[in-house]
Amino acid sequence: MKKQLAVALSIATVVGMFGSVSAFAGETEAATEGASGAGKKIGISMPTQSLERWNRDGSYLDEQFKKAGYATEVTYSDNDSGRQVSDIQNMIADKVDLLVIAAIDGEALNTVVDEAADANIPVIAYDRLIKNDNDTYYVSFDNYTVGTLQGKFIVDTLDLDNAGDKTYNMEITAGDPADNNATFFYKGAMDVLQPYLDKGTLKVPSGQTDFDSVATAQWDTQKALSRMQNILGSYYADGTQLDVALCSNDSTALGVTQAIQSDYAGKNSVLITGQDGDEANLKNLMDGLQTMTVYKAVANEAVVTLDLAQAILNGETVDQSWIDGRKFGFDCTFDDKSYTAVDKVIPSLLLVPDVVTKDNAVEKLVDTGYYTRDSDGYLHPAQ
């Protein structure tokens, strides 16, 4: 595993759950020089405030850009693609100098990104690729690796390579079809697990294995809950044991966990995967209800986005040597081969995710300053 992404060992200022953070260990010199962005405005478009992680992303980005001297305009579009288009059009009309967009639907923003290009406004596709060749850069985590980490965790935890004639039952819950990342998460996990499905070591009693069958619109917890309740009622009510629930992220894992707690007849502990480190899921992790989550340090993603935005506005060439020169203090790679919008490969800056379990949560999340731990042993976002 590559080294864990690092952020501040202490966070000096906390204002509520999503308040102000005073320091990031991952900050580069460019991020701390002060008002380098004086006179420039950054438009930041986030998908929704209904998922915890987007509140964190929006807050980190806003904090970082303001600290560097930029004015910011931040919107959350309530998972409504039409509203996001309108929000971005308003930012274009406000003559922002650069747009940072986490798309609700990577296909739905094509026209408005064209409008940004016509206005000579660079666009950073943040976390989710926008299907438009006018994207200037893409900043995200290695999303295929997120899935492979989940798949490898299942293989290693169940020791599938030494299972012999033993078989395990698994059900799959993937993400939003409108989110380009969802297919990468799914493919990464399935590429690891498919040999065990082919061999029969893993079985899916529901038969639902293709992405369209297991996808969850808008990563919605209630949809994941309802679907898993139906699966449990249809395929496990006779005492069939469920061993694994492969869930692409924490909001879907939360619904799946609730269904297992309320509707599963078995007495065994089900291995449940996730992603993001949402507060409710970390509580489930500490309580032994969820088994793992893949954590992506969005504070570091904001650091990279800030420095990338400054480079774009300064007309700098961004490549691996530029990244190496930044000395971020965490892993980040340049990729100009993997992510195609329509006809054009979008140059991408990719960070590295990490596996968090009950056993290493304090080391990975508390000791690094991402989360605090209360007297009951539960973890809470430091920002």
Short mmCIF file of C-alpha atoms in Angstrom, two decimals:
data_model
loop_
_atom_site.label_atom_id
_atom_site.label_comp_id
_atom_site.label_asym_id
_atom_site.label_seq_id
_atom_site.Cartn_x
_atom_site.Cartn_y
_atom_site.Cartn_z
CA MET A 1 0.00 0.00 0.00
CA LYS A 2 1.34 3.42 -0.83
CA LYS A 3 1.88 5.70 2.10
CA GLN A 4 -1.23 7.06 3.78
CA LEU A 5 -2.28 10.51 2.68
CA ALA A 6 -1.24 12.95 5.38
CA VAL A 7 -3.04 15.99 6.74
CA ALA A 8 -2.47 18.02 9.90
CA LEU A 9 -1.59 16.17 13.08
CA SER A 10 -3.70 18.73 14.87
CA ILE A 11 -6.56 20.94 13.73
CA ALA A 12 -6.61 24.12 15.70
CA THR A 13 -9.92 25.67 14.75
CA VAL A 14 -13.22 23.82 14.45
CA VAL A 15 -16.51 25.58 13.85
CA GLY A 16 -19.33 23.04 14.01
CA MET A 17 -19.18 19.88 11.95
CA PHE A 18 -18.20 21.70 8.78
CA GLY A 19 -16.54 24.78 10.17
CA SER A 20 -13.16 26.31 9.54
CA VAL A 21 -9.92 24.35 9.57
CA SER A 22 -6.77 26.30 10.37
CA ALA A 23 -4.08 24.05 8.90
CA PHE A 24 -3.41 21.17 6.53
CA ALA A 25 -0.08 19.35 6.72
CA GLY A 26 -0.51 18.72 3.02
CA GLU A 27 -0.53 22.41 2.16
CA THR A 28 2.15 23.46 -0.28
CA GLU A 29 3.96 26.77 -0.32
CA ALA A 30 1.61 28.09 -3.00
CA ALA A 31 -1.36 27.37 -0.77
CA THR A 32 0.06 29.34 2.14
CA GLU A 33 1.57 32.41 0.55
CA GLY A 34 -1.50 34.53 1.25
CA ALA A 35 -3.45 36.61 -1.20
CA SER A 36 -2.04 35.13 -4.41
CA GLY A 37 -5.59 34.99 -5.73
CA ALA A 38 -6.39 38.63 -5.07
CA GLY A 39 -8.88 39.98 -7.58
CA LYS A 40 -9.90 36.56 -8.89
CA LYS A 41 -13.07 34.60 -8.21
CA ILE A 42 -13.52 30.80 -8.19
CA GLY A 43 -16.89 29.16 -8.82
CA ILE A 44 -17.37 25.93 -6.86
CA SER A 45 -20.34 23.75 -7.80
CA MET A 46 -21.09 20.77 -5.53
CA PRO A 47 -23.84 18.19 -6.12
CA THR A 48 -25.76 18.21 -2.85
CA GLN A 49 -25.68 18.78 0.88
CA SER A 50 -27.67 15.61 1.54
CA LEU A 51 -24.51 13.46 1.44
CA GLU A 52 -21.98 14.16 4.16
CA ARG A 53 -18.91 13.99 1.94
CA TRP A 54 -20.01 16.83 -0.35
CA ASN A 55 -20.38 19.13 2.64
CA ARG A 56 -16.79 18.27 3.52
CA ASP A 57 -15.56 18.80 -0.05
CA GLY A 58 -17.32 22.12 -0.42
CA SER A 59 -16.09 23.35 2.94
CA TYR A 60 -12.48 22.32 2.31
CA LEU A 61 -12.43 23.90 -1.15
CA ASP A 62 -14.00 27.13 0.05
CA GLU A 63 -11.54 27.31 2.95
CA GLN A 64 -8.48 26.63 0.80
CA PHE A 65 -9.32 29.12 -1.95
CA LYS A 66 -10.25 31.88 0.48
CA LYS A 67 -7.05 31.32 2.43
CA ALA A 68 -5.10 31.82 -0.81
CA GLY A 69 -6.86 35.16 -1.37
CA TYR A 70 -9.53 34.18 -3.89
CA ALA A 71 -13.15 35.22 -3.73
CA THR A 72 -15.43 32.18 -3.96
CA GLU A 73 -18.97 31.40 -5.05
CA VAL A 74 -20.12 28.02 -3.70
CA THR A 75 -23.37 26.29 -4.65
CA TYR A 76 -25.01 22.96 -3.79
CA SER A 77 -27.55 21.79 -6.36
CA ASP A 78 -29.66 19.32 -4.34
CA ASN A 79 -28.91 16.45 -6.78
CA ASP A 80 -30.86 18.34 -9.46
CA SER A 81 -28.91 18.47 -12.73
CA GLY A 82 -31.07 21.28 -14.11
CA ARG A 83 -30.39 23.34 -11.02
CA GLN A 84 -26.66 22.64 -11.32
CA VAL A 85 -26.69 23.88 -14.90
CA SER A 86 -28.44 27.05 -13.75
CA ASP A 87 -25.99 27.49 -10.86
CA ILE A 88 -23.02 27.22 -13.21
CA GLN A 89 -24.60 29.58 -15.75
CA ASN A 90 -24.99 32.14 -12.99
CA MET A 91 -21.31 31.76 -12.12
CA ILE A 92 -20.38 32.27 -15.77
CA ALA A 93 -22.54 35.40 -15.82
CA ASP A 94 -20.75 36.54 -12.65
CA LYS A 95 -17.47 36.26 -14.62
CA VAL A 96 -15.72 33.79 -12.35
CA ASP A 97 -12.12 33.17 -13.40
CA LEU A 98 -12.26 29.37 -13.00
CA LEU A 99 -14.87 26.71 -12.28
CA VAL A 100 -14.51 23.69 -9.98
CA ILE A 101 -17.40 21.33 -10.71
CA ALA A 102 -18.38 18.06 -9.04
CA ALA A 103 -21.04 16.90 -11.49
CA ILE A 104 -24.35 15.39 -10.47
CA ASP A 105 -24.62 13.84 -13.92
CA GLY A 106 -21.50 13.78 -16.07
CA GLU A 107 -23.61 13.82 -19.24
CA ALA A 108 -25.94 16.67 -18.25
CA LEU A 109 -23.36 19.46 -18.08
CA ASN A 110 -22.15 19.26 -21.66
CA THR A 111 -23.82 22.48 -22.87
CA VAL A 112 -22.89 24.58 -19.85
CA VAL A 113 -19.25 23.47 -20.02
CA ASP A 114 -19.31 24.58 -23.67
CA GLU A 115 -20.62 27.93 -22.43
CA ALA A 116 -17.73 28.14 -19.97
CA ALA A 117 -15.26 27.40 -22.77
CA ASP A 118 -16.84 30.12 -24.93
CA ALA A 119 -16.30 32.54 -22.03
CA ASN A 120 -12.66 31.38 -21.69
CA ILE A 121 -13.31 30.02 -18.19
CA PRO A 122 -11.21 26.93 -17.36
CA VAL A 123 -13.06 23.98 -15.82
CA ILE A 124 -11.65 21.56 -13.28
CA ALA A 125 -13.82 18.43 -13.18
CA TYR A 126 -13.69 17.67 -9.47
CA ASP A 127 -13.93 14.06 -8.28
CA ARG A 128 -16.34 13.12 -11.12
CA LEU A 129 -15.41 13.34 -14.79
CA ILE A 130 -17.62 15.59 -16.91
CA LYS A 131 -18.33 14.17 -20.35
CA ASN A 132 -17.11 17.20 -22.26
CA ASP A 133 -13.80 17.62 -24.05
CA ASN A 134 -13.57 21.21 -22.79
CA ASP A 135 -12.69 19.94 -19.30
CA THR A 136 -9.31 21.51 -18.58
CA TYR A 137 -8.23 18.97 -15.96
CA TYR A 138 -9.74 16.23 -13.82
CA VAL A 139 -8.87 15.90 -10.11
CA SER A 140 -9.96 12.78 -8.27
CA PHE A 141 -8.83 9.67 -6.49
CA ASP A 142 -7.84 6.53 -8.33
CA ASN A 143 -11.42 5.29 -8.49
CA TYR A 144 -10.62 1.90 -9.99
CA THR A 145 -8.31 1.33 -7.03
CA VAL A 146 -11.19 2.10 -4.64
CA GLY A 147 -13.00 -0.92 -6.06
CA THR A 148 -9.93 -3.16 -6.07
CA LEU A 149 -9.32 -2.32 -2.41
CA GLN A 150 -12.85 -3.44 -1.59
CA GLY A 151 -12.47 -6.62 -3.63
CA LYS A 152 -9.08 -7.50 -2.17
CA PHE A 153 -10.38 -6.89 1.34
CA ILE A 154 -13.11 -9.47 0.73
CA VAL A 155 -10.63 -11.96 -0.74
CA ASP A 156 -8.18 -11.55 2.14
CA THR A 157 -10.72 -11.43 4.97
CA LEU A 158 -12.50 -14.60 3.81
CA ASP A 159 -9.21 -16.19 2.68
CA LEU A 160 -10.86 -17.12 -0.60
CA ASP A 161 -7.64 -18.46 -2.07
CA ASN A 162 -7.71 -21.22 0.53
CA ALA A 163 -11.47 -21.77 0.67
CA GLY A 164 -11.36 -25.26 -0.82
CA ASP A 165 -14.92 -26.47 -1.33
CA LYS A 166 -16.39 -23.80 0.93
CA THR A 167 -18.66 -21.24 -0.71
CA TYR A 168 -19.75 -17.77 0.32
CA ASN A 169 -22.87 -15.84 -0.64
CA MET A 170 -22.52 -12.22 -1.71
CA GLU A 171 -24.86 -9.43 -2.81
CA ILE A 172 -23.73 -6.32 -4.66
CA THR A 173 -24.85 -2.69 -4.30
CA ALA A 174 -23.24 -0.25 -6.72
CA GLY A 175 -23.59 3.49 -7.19
CA ASP A 176 -25.34 6.09 -9.30
CA PRO A 177 -25.35 5.37 -13.06
CA ALA A 178 -25.07 9.12 -13.68
CA ASP A 179 -21.78 9.23 -11.74
CA ASN A 180 -18.83 8.30 -13.93
CA ASN A 181 -16.95 7.05 -10.86
CA ALA A 182 -19.57 4.44 -10.02
CA THR A 183 -18.56 2.18 -12.90
CA PHE A 184 -14.89 2.44 -11.92
CA PHE A 185 -15.68 1.39 -8.33
CA TYR A 186 -17.79 -1.49 -9.58
CA LYS A 187 -15.30 -2.64 -12.21
CA GLY A 188 -12.36 -2.49 -9.81
CA ALA A 189 -14.12 -4.72 -7.30
CA MET A 190 -15.55 -7.12 -9.87
CA ASP A 191 -12.22 -7.55 -11.64
CA VAL A 192 -10.82 -8.83 -8.34
CA LEU A 193 -13.85 -10.97 -7.43
CA GLN A 194 -14.84 -12.40 -10.83
CA PRO A 195 -12.38 -15.32 -10.69
CA TYR A 196 -13.97 -16.46 -7.42
CA LEU A 197 -17.44 -16.09 -8.92
CA ASP A 198 -16.34 -18.13 -11.94
CA LYS A 199 -14.92 -20.82 -9.67
CA GLY A 200 -18.03 -20.91 -7.49
CA THR A 201 -16.27 -19.87 -4.29
CA LEU A 202 -18.44 -16.78 -4.34
CA LYS A 203 -22.11 -17.00 -5.29
CA VAL A 204 -24.79 -14.34 -5.73
CA PRO A 205 -28.14 -15.99 -4.90
CA SER A 206 -30.16 -13.08 -6.31
CA GLY A 207 -28.35 -13.41 -9.65
CA GLN A 208 -27.98 -9.62 -9.72
CA THR A 209 -24.40 -9.00 -10.78
CA ASP A 210 -24.37 -6.66 -13.81
CA PHE A 211 -23.98 -2.97 -13.10
CA ASP A 212 -27.45 -1.94 -14.28
CA SER A 213 -29.06 -4.45 -11.91
CA VAL A 214 -27.08 -3.38 -8.84
CA ALA A 215 -26.85 0.39 -9.42
CA THR A 216 -28.36 2.85 -6.91
CA ALA A 217 -29.68 6.15 -8.27
CA GLN A 218 -28.15 9.17 -6.53
CA TRP A 219 -26.32 6.86 -4.11
CA ASP A 220 -29.55 7.01 -2.11
CA THR A 221 -29.57 5.25 1.28
CA GLN A 222 -33.31 4.56 1.19
CA LYS A 223 -33.12 3.01 -2.28
CA ALA A 224 -30.26 0.76 -1.15
CA LEU A 225 -32.26 -0.17 1.96
CA SER A 226 -35.41 -1.07 0.00
CA ARG A 227 -33.56 -3.10 -2.61
CA MET A 228 -31.66 -5.10 0.03
CA GLN A 229 -34.87 -5.73 1.96
CA ASN A 230 -36.38 -7.17 -1.23
CA ILE A 231 -33.32 -9.35 -1.83
CA LEU A 232 -33.34 -10.66 1.73
CA GLY A 233 -37.03 -11.42 1.56
CA SER A 234 -36.75 -13.18 -1.78
CA TYR A 235 -33.51 -15.14 -1.45
CA TYR A 236 -32.58 -15.42 2.23
CA ALA A 237 -35.84 -15.88 4.11
CA ASP A 238 -35.37 -19.67 4.04
CA GLY A 239 -32.21 -19.46 6.15
CA THR A 240 -29.72 -19.05 3.34
CA GLN A 241 -26.66 -17.34 4.79
CA LEU A 242 -25.44 -14.01 3.47
CA ASP A 243 -21.70 -13.62 3.94
CA VAL A 244 -20.78 -10.48 2.00
CA ALA A 245 -22.48 -7.23 1.03
CA LEU A 246 -20.24 -5.45 -1.47
CA CYS A 247 -21.31 -1.80 -1.28
CA SER A 248 -19.56 0.84 -3.37
CA ASN A 249 -19.89 3.66 -0.84
CA ASP A 250 -21.04 4.52 2.66
CA SER A 251 -24.46 5.96 1.87
CA THR A 252 -25.47 2.71 0.15
CA ALA A 253 -23.73 0.66 2.84
CA LEU A 254 -25.79 2.49 5.45
CA GLY A 255 -29.03 1.37 3.81
CA VAL A 256 -27.78 -2.18 3.30
CA THR A 257 -26.69 -2.38 6.94
CA GLN A 258 -30.10 -1.17 8.10
CA ALA A 259 -31.79 -3.83 5.96
CA ILE A 260 -29.56 -6.56 7.35
CA GLN A 261 -30.25 -5.42 10.90
CA SER A 262 -34.02 -5.40 10.37
CA ASP A 263 -34.73 -8.10 7.78
CA TYR A 264 -31.95 -10.67 7.74
CA ALA A 265 -32.87 -13.93 9.45
CA GLY A 266 -29.29 -15.15 9.82
CA LYS A 267 -27.21 -14.78 12.97
CA ASN A 268 -23.79 -14.44 11.36
CA SER A 269 -21.88 -11.20 10.97
CA VAL A 270 -22.05 -10.03 7.35
CA LEU A 271 -18.93 -8.51 5.79
CA ILE A 272 -19.99 -5.06 4.53
CA THR A 273 -17.77 -2.74 2.49
CA GLY A 274 -18.09 1.00 1.99
CA GLN A 275 -16.31 4.18 0.97
CA ASP A 276 -15.99 7.78 2.24
CA GLY A 277 -15.76 7.56 6.04
CA ASP A 278 -19.19 9.06 6.71
CA GLU A 279 -19.83 9.63 10.39
CA ALA A 280 -22.78 7.22 10.69
CA ASN A 281 -20.79 4.51 8.93
CA LEU A 282 -17.78 5.00 11.17
CA LYS A 283 -20.11 4.47 14.12
CA ASN A 284 -21.26 1.23 12.48
CA LEU A 285 -17.61 0.36 11.90
CA MET A 286 -16.76 0.81 15.58
CA ASP A 287 -19.90 -1.14 16.55
CA GLY A 288 -18.92 -4.02 14.27
CA LEU A 289 -21.85 -3.58 11.87
CA GLN A 290 -19.83 -2.37 8.86
CA THR A 291 -16.52 -4.08 8.22
CA MET A 292 -14.48 -1.55 6.25
CA THR A 293 -14.60 1.72 4.37
CA VAL A 294 -12.26 3.08 1.72
CA TYR A 295 -11.24 6.53 2.88
CA LYS A 296 -10.43 9.36 0.50
CA ALA A 297 -8.82 12.38 2.15
CA VAL A 298 -10.84 15.17 0.55
CA ALA A 299 -8.77 17.78 2.38
CA ASN A 300 -5.84 16.68 0.22
CA GLU A 301 -8.03 16.73 -2.88
CA ALA A 302 -8.79 20.38 -2.10
CA VAL A 303 -5.07 21.13 -1.71
CA VAL A 304 -4.33 19.67 -5.15
CA THR A 305 -7.29 21.51 -6.69
CA LEU A 306 -6.12 24.85 -5.33
CA ASP A 307 -2.58 24.45 -6.62
CA LEU A 308 -3.86 23.20 -9.98
CA ALA A 309 -6.20 26.20 -10.28
CA GLN A 310 -3.33 28.57 -9.55
CA ALA A 311 -1.18 26.83 -12.17
CA ILE A 312 -3.94 27.08 -14.79
CA LEU A 313 -4.49 30.78 -14.10
CA ASN A 314 -0.73 31.37 -14.23
CA GLY A 315 -0.39 29.53 -17.55
CA GLU A 316 1.87 26.82 -16.14
CA THR A 317 2.34 23.36 -17.68
CA VAL A 318 0.97 20.67 -15.38
CA ASP A 319 2.48 17.19 -15.58
CA GLN A 320 4.19 14.71 -13.25
CA SER A 321 7.24 16.93 -12.85
CA TRP A 322 4.96 19.79 -11.78
CA ILE A 323 3.35 17.49 -9.20
CA ASP A 324 6.75 16.33 -7.95
CA GLY A 325 7.81 19.94 -7.58
CA ARG A 326 4.84 20.78 -5.41
CA LYS A 327 5.98 18.44 -2.60
CA PHE A 328 2.41 17.84 -1.50
CA GLY A 329 3.36 15.46 1.32
CA PHE A 330 0.95 12.82 0.03
CA ASP A 331 0.72 10.62 -3.06
CA CYS A 332 -0.56 12.18 -6.27
CA THR A 333 0.08 11.05 -9.85
CA PHE A 334 -0.43 12.58 -13.28
CA ASP A 335 -2.45 10.49 -15.76
CA ASP A 336 -2.95 11.52 -19.39
CA LYS A 337 -4.13 8.14 -20.71
CA SER A 338 -7.06 6.79 -18.69
CA TYR A 339 -9.95 9.25 -18.56
CA THR A 340 -11.65 10.07 -21.86
CA ALA A 341 -14.49 12.61 -21.82
CA VAL A 342 -15.87 12.21 -25.36
CA ASP A 343 -13.05 12.09 -27.87
CA LYS A 344 -10.32 13.66 -25.78
CA VAL A 345 -8.34 12.21 -22.88
CA ILE A 346 -8.56 14.65 -19.99
CA PRO A 347 -5.28 15.12 -18.09
CA SER A 348 -5.91 13.92 -14.57
CA LEU A 349 -4.39 14.33 -11.13
CA LEU A 350 -5.14 11.24 -9.04
CA LEU A 351 -4.76 10.74 -5.31
CA VAL A 352 -4.53 7.40 -3.51
CA PRO A 353 -7.31 6.03 -1.24
CA ASP A 354 -6.81 3.82 1.82
CA VAL A 355 -8.64 1.05 3.70
CA VAL A 356 -10.03 1.84 7.15
CA THR A 357 -11.28 -0.81 9.58
CA LYS A 358 -12.23 -0.83 13.24
CA ASP A 359 -8.70 -1.94 14.08
CA ASN A 360 -6.88 0.87 12.28
CA ALA A 361 -9.46 3.70 12.37
CA VAL A 362 -7.70 5.63 15.13
CA GLU A 363 -4.34 5.37 13.37
CA LYS A 364 -5.70 6.28 9.93
CA LEU A 365 -8.28 8.92 10.86
CA VAL A 366 -7.72 10.29 14.36
CA ASP A 367 -3.94 10.34 14.59
CA THR A 368 -3.77 12.05 11.20
CA GLY A 369 -6.20 14.79 12.25
CA TYR A 370 -9.09 13.95 9.92
CA TYR A 371 -11.41 12.97 12.79
CA THR A 372 -11.70 13.35 16.54
CA ARG A 373 -12.72 10.58 18.94
CA ASP A 374 -15.19 11.07 21.76
CA SER A 375 -15.30 9.40 25.16
CA ASP A 376 -17.58 6.65 23.80
CA GLY A 377 -14.99 5.73 21.18
CA TYR A 378 -16.91 7.13 18.20
CA LEU A 379 -15.30 9.22 15.48
CA HIS A 380 -16.45 12.63 14.26
CA PRO A 381 -15.15 14.74 11.37
CA ALA A 382 -12.66 17.30 12.59
CA GLN A 383 -14.18 19.69 10.09
#
